[in-house]
Coordinates of C-alpha atoms in Angstrom, one line a residue:
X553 CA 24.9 9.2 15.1
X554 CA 26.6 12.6 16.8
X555 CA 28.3 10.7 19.3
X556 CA 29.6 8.1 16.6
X557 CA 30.8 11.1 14.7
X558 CA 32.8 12.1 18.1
X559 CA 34.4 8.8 19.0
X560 CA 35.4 8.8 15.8
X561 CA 37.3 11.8 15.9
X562 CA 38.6 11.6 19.4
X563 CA 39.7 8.1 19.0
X564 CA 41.1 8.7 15.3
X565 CA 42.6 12.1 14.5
X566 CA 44.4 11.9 18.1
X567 CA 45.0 8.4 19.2
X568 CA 46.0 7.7 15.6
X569 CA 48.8 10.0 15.3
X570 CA 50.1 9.8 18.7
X571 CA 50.0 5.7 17.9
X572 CA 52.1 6.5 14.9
X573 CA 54.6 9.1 17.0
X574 CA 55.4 6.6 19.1
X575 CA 55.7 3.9 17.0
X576 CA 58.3 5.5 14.6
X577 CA 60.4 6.8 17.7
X578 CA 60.4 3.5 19.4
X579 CA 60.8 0.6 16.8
X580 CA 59.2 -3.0 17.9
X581 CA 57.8 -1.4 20.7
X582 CA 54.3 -1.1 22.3
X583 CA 53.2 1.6 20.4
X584 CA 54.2 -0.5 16.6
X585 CA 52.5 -3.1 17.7
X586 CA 49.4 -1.8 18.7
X587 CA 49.3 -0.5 15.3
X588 CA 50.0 -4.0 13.6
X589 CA 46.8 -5.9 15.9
X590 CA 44.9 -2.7 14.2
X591 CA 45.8 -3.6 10.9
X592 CA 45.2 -7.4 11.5
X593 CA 41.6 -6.7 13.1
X594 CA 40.7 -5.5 9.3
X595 CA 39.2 -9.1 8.6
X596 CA 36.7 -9.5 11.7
X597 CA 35.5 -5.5 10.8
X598 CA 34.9 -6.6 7.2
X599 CA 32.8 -9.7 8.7
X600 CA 30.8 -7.7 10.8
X601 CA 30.3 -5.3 8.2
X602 CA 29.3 -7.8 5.9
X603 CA 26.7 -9.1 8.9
X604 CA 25.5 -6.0 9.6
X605 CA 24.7 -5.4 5.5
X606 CA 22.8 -8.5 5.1
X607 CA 20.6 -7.2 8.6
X608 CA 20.2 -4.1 6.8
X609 CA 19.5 -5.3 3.6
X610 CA 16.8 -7.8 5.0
X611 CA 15.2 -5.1 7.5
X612 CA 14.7 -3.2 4.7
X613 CA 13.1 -5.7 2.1
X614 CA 11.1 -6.5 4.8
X615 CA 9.4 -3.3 4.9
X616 CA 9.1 -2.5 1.3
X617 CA 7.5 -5.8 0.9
X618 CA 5.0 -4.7 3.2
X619 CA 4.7 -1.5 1.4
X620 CA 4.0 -3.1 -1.9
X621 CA 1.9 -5.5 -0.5
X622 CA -0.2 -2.7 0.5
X623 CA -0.2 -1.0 -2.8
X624 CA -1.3 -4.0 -4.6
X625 CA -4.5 -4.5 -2.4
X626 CA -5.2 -0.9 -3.3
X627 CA -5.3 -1.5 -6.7
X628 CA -7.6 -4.5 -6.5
X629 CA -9.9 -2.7 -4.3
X630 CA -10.4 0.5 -7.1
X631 CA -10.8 -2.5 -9.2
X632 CA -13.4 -4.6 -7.3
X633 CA -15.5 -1.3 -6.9
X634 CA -15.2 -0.2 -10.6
X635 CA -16.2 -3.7 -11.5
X636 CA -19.6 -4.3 -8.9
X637 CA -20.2 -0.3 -10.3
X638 CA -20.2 -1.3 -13.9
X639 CA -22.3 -4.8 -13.1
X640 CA -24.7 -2.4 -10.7
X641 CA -25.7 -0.5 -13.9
X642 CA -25.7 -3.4 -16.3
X643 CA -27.6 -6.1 -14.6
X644 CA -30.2 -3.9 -12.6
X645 CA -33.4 -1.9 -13.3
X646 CA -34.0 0.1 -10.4
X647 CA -32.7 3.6 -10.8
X648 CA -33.5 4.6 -7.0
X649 CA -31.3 1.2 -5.3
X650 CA -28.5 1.3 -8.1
X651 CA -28.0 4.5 -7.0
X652 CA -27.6 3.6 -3.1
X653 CA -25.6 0.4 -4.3
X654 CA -23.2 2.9 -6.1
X655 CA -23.0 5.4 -3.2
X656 CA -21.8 2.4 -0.7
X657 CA -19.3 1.5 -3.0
X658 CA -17.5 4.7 -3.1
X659 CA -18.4 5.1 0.9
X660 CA -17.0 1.3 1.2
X661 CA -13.3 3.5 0.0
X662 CA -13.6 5.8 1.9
X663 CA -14.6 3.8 4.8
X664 CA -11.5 1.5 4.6
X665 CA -8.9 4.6 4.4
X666 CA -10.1 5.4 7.7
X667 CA -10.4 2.3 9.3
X668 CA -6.5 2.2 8.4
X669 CA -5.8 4.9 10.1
X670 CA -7.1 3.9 13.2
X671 CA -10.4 6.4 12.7
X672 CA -14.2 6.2 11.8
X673 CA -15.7 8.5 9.0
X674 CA -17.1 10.6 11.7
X675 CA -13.0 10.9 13.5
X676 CA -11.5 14.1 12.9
X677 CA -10.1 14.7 9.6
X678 CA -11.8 12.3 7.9
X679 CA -14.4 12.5 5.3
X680 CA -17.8 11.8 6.7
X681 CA -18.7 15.2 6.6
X682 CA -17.8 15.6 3.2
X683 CA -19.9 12.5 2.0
X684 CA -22.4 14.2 3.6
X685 CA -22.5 16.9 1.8
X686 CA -21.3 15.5 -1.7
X687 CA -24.6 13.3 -1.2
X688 CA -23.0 10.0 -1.0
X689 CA -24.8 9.5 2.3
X690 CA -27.0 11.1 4.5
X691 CA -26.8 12.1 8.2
X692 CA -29.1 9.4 9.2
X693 CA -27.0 6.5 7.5
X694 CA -23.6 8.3 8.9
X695 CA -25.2 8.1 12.6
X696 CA -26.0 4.8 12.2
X697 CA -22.7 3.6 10.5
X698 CA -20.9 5.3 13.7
X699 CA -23.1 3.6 15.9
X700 CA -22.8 0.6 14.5
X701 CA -19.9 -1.9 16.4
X702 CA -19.3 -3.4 13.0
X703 CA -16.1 -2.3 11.0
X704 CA -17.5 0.4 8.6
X705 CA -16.2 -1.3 5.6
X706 CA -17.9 -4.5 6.2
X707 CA -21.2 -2.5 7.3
X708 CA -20.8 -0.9 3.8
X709 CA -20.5 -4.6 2.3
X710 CA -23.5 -5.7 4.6
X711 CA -25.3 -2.7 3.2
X712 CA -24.7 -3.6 -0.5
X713 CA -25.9 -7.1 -0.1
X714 CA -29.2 -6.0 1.7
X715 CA -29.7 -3.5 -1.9
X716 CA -28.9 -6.7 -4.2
X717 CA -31.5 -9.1 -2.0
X718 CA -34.0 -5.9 -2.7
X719 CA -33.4 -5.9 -6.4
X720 CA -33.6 -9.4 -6.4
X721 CA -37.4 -9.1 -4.5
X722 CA -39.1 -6.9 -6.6
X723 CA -42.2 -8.4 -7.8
X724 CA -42.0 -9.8 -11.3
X725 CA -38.5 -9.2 -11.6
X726 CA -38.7 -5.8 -12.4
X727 CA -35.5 -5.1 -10.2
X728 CA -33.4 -7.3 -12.9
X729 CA -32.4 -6.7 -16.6
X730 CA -32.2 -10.6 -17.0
X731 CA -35.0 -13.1 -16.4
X732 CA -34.9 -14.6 -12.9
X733 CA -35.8 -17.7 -14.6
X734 CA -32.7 -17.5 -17.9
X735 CA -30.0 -20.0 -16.9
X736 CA -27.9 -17.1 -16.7
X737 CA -29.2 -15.6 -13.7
X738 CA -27.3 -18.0 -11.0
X739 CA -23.8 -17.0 -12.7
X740 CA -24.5 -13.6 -12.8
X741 CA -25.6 -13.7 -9.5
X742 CA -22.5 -15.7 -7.9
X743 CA -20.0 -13.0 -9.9
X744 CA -21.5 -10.1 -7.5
X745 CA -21.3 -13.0 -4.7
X746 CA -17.3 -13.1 -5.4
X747 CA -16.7 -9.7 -5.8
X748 CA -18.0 -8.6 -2.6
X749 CA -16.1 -11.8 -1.3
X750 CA -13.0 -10.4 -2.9
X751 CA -13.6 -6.9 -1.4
X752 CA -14.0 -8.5 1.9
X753 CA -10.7 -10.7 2.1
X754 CA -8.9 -6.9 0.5
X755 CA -9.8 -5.3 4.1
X756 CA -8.5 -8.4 6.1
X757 CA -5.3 -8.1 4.3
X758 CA -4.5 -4.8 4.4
X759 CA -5.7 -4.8 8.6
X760 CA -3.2 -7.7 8.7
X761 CA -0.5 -5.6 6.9
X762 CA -1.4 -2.3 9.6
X763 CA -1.7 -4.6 12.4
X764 CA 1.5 -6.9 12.0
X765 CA 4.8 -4.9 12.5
X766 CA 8.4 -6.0 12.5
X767 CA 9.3 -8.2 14.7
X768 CA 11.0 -6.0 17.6
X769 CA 14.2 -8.2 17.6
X770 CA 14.8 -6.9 14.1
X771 CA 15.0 -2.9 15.1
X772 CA 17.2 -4.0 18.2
X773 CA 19.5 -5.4 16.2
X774 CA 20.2 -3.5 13.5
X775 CA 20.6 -0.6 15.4
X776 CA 23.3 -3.3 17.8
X777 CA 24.6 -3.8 14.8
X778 CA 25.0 0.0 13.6
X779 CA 27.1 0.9 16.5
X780 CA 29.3 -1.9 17.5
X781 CA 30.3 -1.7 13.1
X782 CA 31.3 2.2 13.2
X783 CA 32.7 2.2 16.3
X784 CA 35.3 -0.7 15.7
X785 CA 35.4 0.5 12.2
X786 CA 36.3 3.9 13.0
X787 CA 39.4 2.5 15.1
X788 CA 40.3 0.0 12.7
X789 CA 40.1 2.6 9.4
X790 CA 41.8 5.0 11.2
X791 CA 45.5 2.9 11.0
X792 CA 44.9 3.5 7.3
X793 CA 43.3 6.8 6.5
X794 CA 44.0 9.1 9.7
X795 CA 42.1 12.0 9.8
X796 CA 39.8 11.8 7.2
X797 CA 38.2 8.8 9.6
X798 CA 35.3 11.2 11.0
X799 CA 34.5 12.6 7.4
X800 CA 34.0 9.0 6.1
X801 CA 32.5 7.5 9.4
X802 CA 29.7 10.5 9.8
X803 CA 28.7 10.3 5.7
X804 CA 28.5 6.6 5.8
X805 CA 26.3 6.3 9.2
X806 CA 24.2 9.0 8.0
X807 CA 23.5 7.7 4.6
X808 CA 22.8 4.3 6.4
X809 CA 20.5 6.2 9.0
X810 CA 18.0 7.4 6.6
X811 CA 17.6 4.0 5.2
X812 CA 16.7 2.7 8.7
X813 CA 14.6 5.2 9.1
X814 CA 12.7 5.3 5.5
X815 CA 12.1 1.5 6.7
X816 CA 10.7 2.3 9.6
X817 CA 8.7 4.5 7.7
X818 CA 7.6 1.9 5.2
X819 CA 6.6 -0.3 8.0
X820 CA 3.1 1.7 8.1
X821 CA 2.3 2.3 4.2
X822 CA -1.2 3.9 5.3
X823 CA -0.2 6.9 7.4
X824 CA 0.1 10.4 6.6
X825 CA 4.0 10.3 5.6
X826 CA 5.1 11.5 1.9
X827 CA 6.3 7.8 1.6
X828 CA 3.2 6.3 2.8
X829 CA 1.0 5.2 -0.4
X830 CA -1.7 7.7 -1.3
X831 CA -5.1 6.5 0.0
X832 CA -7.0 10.0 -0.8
X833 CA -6.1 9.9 -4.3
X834 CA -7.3 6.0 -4.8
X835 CA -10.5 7.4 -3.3
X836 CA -10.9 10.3 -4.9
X837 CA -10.4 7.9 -8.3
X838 CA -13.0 5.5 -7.2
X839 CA -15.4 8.3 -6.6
X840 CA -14.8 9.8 -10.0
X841 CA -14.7 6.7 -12.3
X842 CA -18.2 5.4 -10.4
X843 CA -19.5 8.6 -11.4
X844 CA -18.7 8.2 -15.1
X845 CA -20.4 5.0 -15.0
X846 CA -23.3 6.1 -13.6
X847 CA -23.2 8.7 -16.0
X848 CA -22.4 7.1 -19.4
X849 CA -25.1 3.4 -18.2
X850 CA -28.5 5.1 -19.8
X851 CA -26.0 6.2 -23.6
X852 CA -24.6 3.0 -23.6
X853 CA -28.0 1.7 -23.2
X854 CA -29.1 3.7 -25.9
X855 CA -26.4 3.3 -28.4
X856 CA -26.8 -1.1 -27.4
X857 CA -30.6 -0.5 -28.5
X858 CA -29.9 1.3 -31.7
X859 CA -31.8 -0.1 -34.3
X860 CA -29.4 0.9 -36.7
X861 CA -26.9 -1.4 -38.3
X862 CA -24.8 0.6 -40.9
X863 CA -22.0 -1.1 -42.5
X864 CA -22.6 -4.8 -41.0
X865 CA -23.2 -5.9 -44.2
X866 CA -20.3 -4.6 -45.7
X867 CA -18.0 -6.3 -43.2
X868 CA -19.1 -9.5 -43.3
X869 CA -18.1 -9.5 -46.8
X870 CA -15.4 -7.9 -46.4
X871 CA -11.3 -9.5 -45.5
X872 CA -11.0 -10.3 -41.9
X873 CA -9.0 -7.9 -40.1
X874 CA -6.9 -9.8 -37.5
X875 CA -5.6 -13.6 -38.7
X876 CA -4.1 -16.7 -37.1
X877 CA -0.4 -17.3 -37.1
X878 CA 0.3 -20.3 -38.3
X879 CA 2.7 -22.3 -36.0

């Protein structure tokens, strides 16, 4: 971008004047009608201009799709973990699994933000340690996760099913809140199928978003692109507007610049930059919200149970309180 800034202003502020010297003390000459090919080279600047926009512009949507792509597998990941966390607690009856089922959900989170970054749980910076000590696992299942040659998310997944076949084992079917043998059992059963499923396919598709960068073409031209526009622009420009050719060539380039460069940020949404999408925080919520679940299962178990039934009476006789439009 410097050197733009300096072609511009040899090429411009000098060239130009001297152009114009010359042309006004030699009528029809050389000089005069250098300056008239300048003016007429206005239409092929504008097209590659207009080329060099629509590169931009498509570089550029390119990586914020990607970006946003990203962001919306994030969101259906906290929601596939809130969801098995709230069917963990509903369906089951075994206080000692649910609570290893919940653990590997949030761990399954935290897992996938490293594996994102190219890391284990155990890497440098990460949050193994920290799980550690917040409980969600012990040192034992943290050695064996790094030991393990398996993606860490899907050992988490592979972890989760083993705790459901468990639940589902327990003589008599005390490990269930629902009769093995109600015909409800086999849909209940194939929802926690699907949402593991569905957290399974959500780490494919954001290690196919990380793992499938711009084509290299695209960088090699835009940048092409960036310099053949400003230099023949700053030539071309300078016929009309003299000196103040640097001061327009250097703001525009830059301002252009740092959208190249915020897409090349956006390229990699799971990094460490302030544009990058905020993986932490999406953990942290999942950890949190899992752990108001756990909390509030056993009230709303108690407050379901409440033999209670004060003003049901009164409301079935009662006006409804919602109605049908008619059409």
């Amino acid at each position: 971008m410097p050197s733009v800034a300096r072609i511009s202003l040899r090429y411009t502020c000098l060239d130009s004047y001297e152009l114009r010297a010359r042309a006004s003390a030699d009528p029809g000459g050389l000089a005069e009608q250098w300056l008239e090919d300048i003016e007429a080279c206005k239409n092929a600047v504008s097209i590659i201009g207009t080329l060099f926009v629509f590169n931009l512009v498509f570089r550029f949507n390119a990586c914020y799709d990607r970006w946003w792509e990203s962001r919306i597998f994030w969101g259906d990941i906290i929601s596939k973990c809130l969801e098995l966390g709230m069917m963990n607690r509903r369906w089951f009856n075994h206080e000692e699994l649910q609570d290893q089922l919940s653990r590997f959900i949030v761990v399954y989170s935290y897992a996938c933000k490293s594996l994102l970054r190219g890391k284990t749980l155990t890497s440098e910076g990460e949050d193994g340690t920290e799980l550690v000590r917040k409980g969600l696992l012990t040192k034992r299942e943290l050695q064996i996760m790094h030991s393990s040659p398996s993606w860490q998310p899907h050992f988490c997944l592979d972890v989760i099913r083993e705790v459901i076949v468990k639940l589902h084992m327990i003589p008599g079917g005390e490990g269930l809140r629902i009769d093995d043998n109600n015909k409800i059992h086999g849909q209940l059963f194939r929802c926690l199928d699907n949402t593991l499923k569905d957290m399974n396919t959500l780490i494919g598709n954001c290690i196919r978003v990380r793992a499938s960068g711009l084509p290299a073409s695209y960088d090699a031209i835009t940048m092409t692109s960036f310099i053949t526009f400003f230099l023949l622009a700053s030539v071309v420009w300078s016929a009309a507007i003299g000196w103040m050719t640097p001061i327009i060539v250097f703001m525009a380039s830059t301002i252009i610049m740092f959208l190249i460069l915020m897409g090349s940020k956006l390229v990699d949404p799971f990094g460490l930059d302030k544009v990058d999408i905020p993986m932490e925080c999406f953990c942290a919520t999942i950890e949190a919200q899992l752990q108001a679940v756990d909390q509030r299962s056993k009230s709303v178990i108690a407050m379901c149970e409440d033999k209670t039934r004060s003003g049901i009476g009164r409301r079935r006789e009662s006006n409804p309180t919602f109605h049908i439009p008619k059409l």
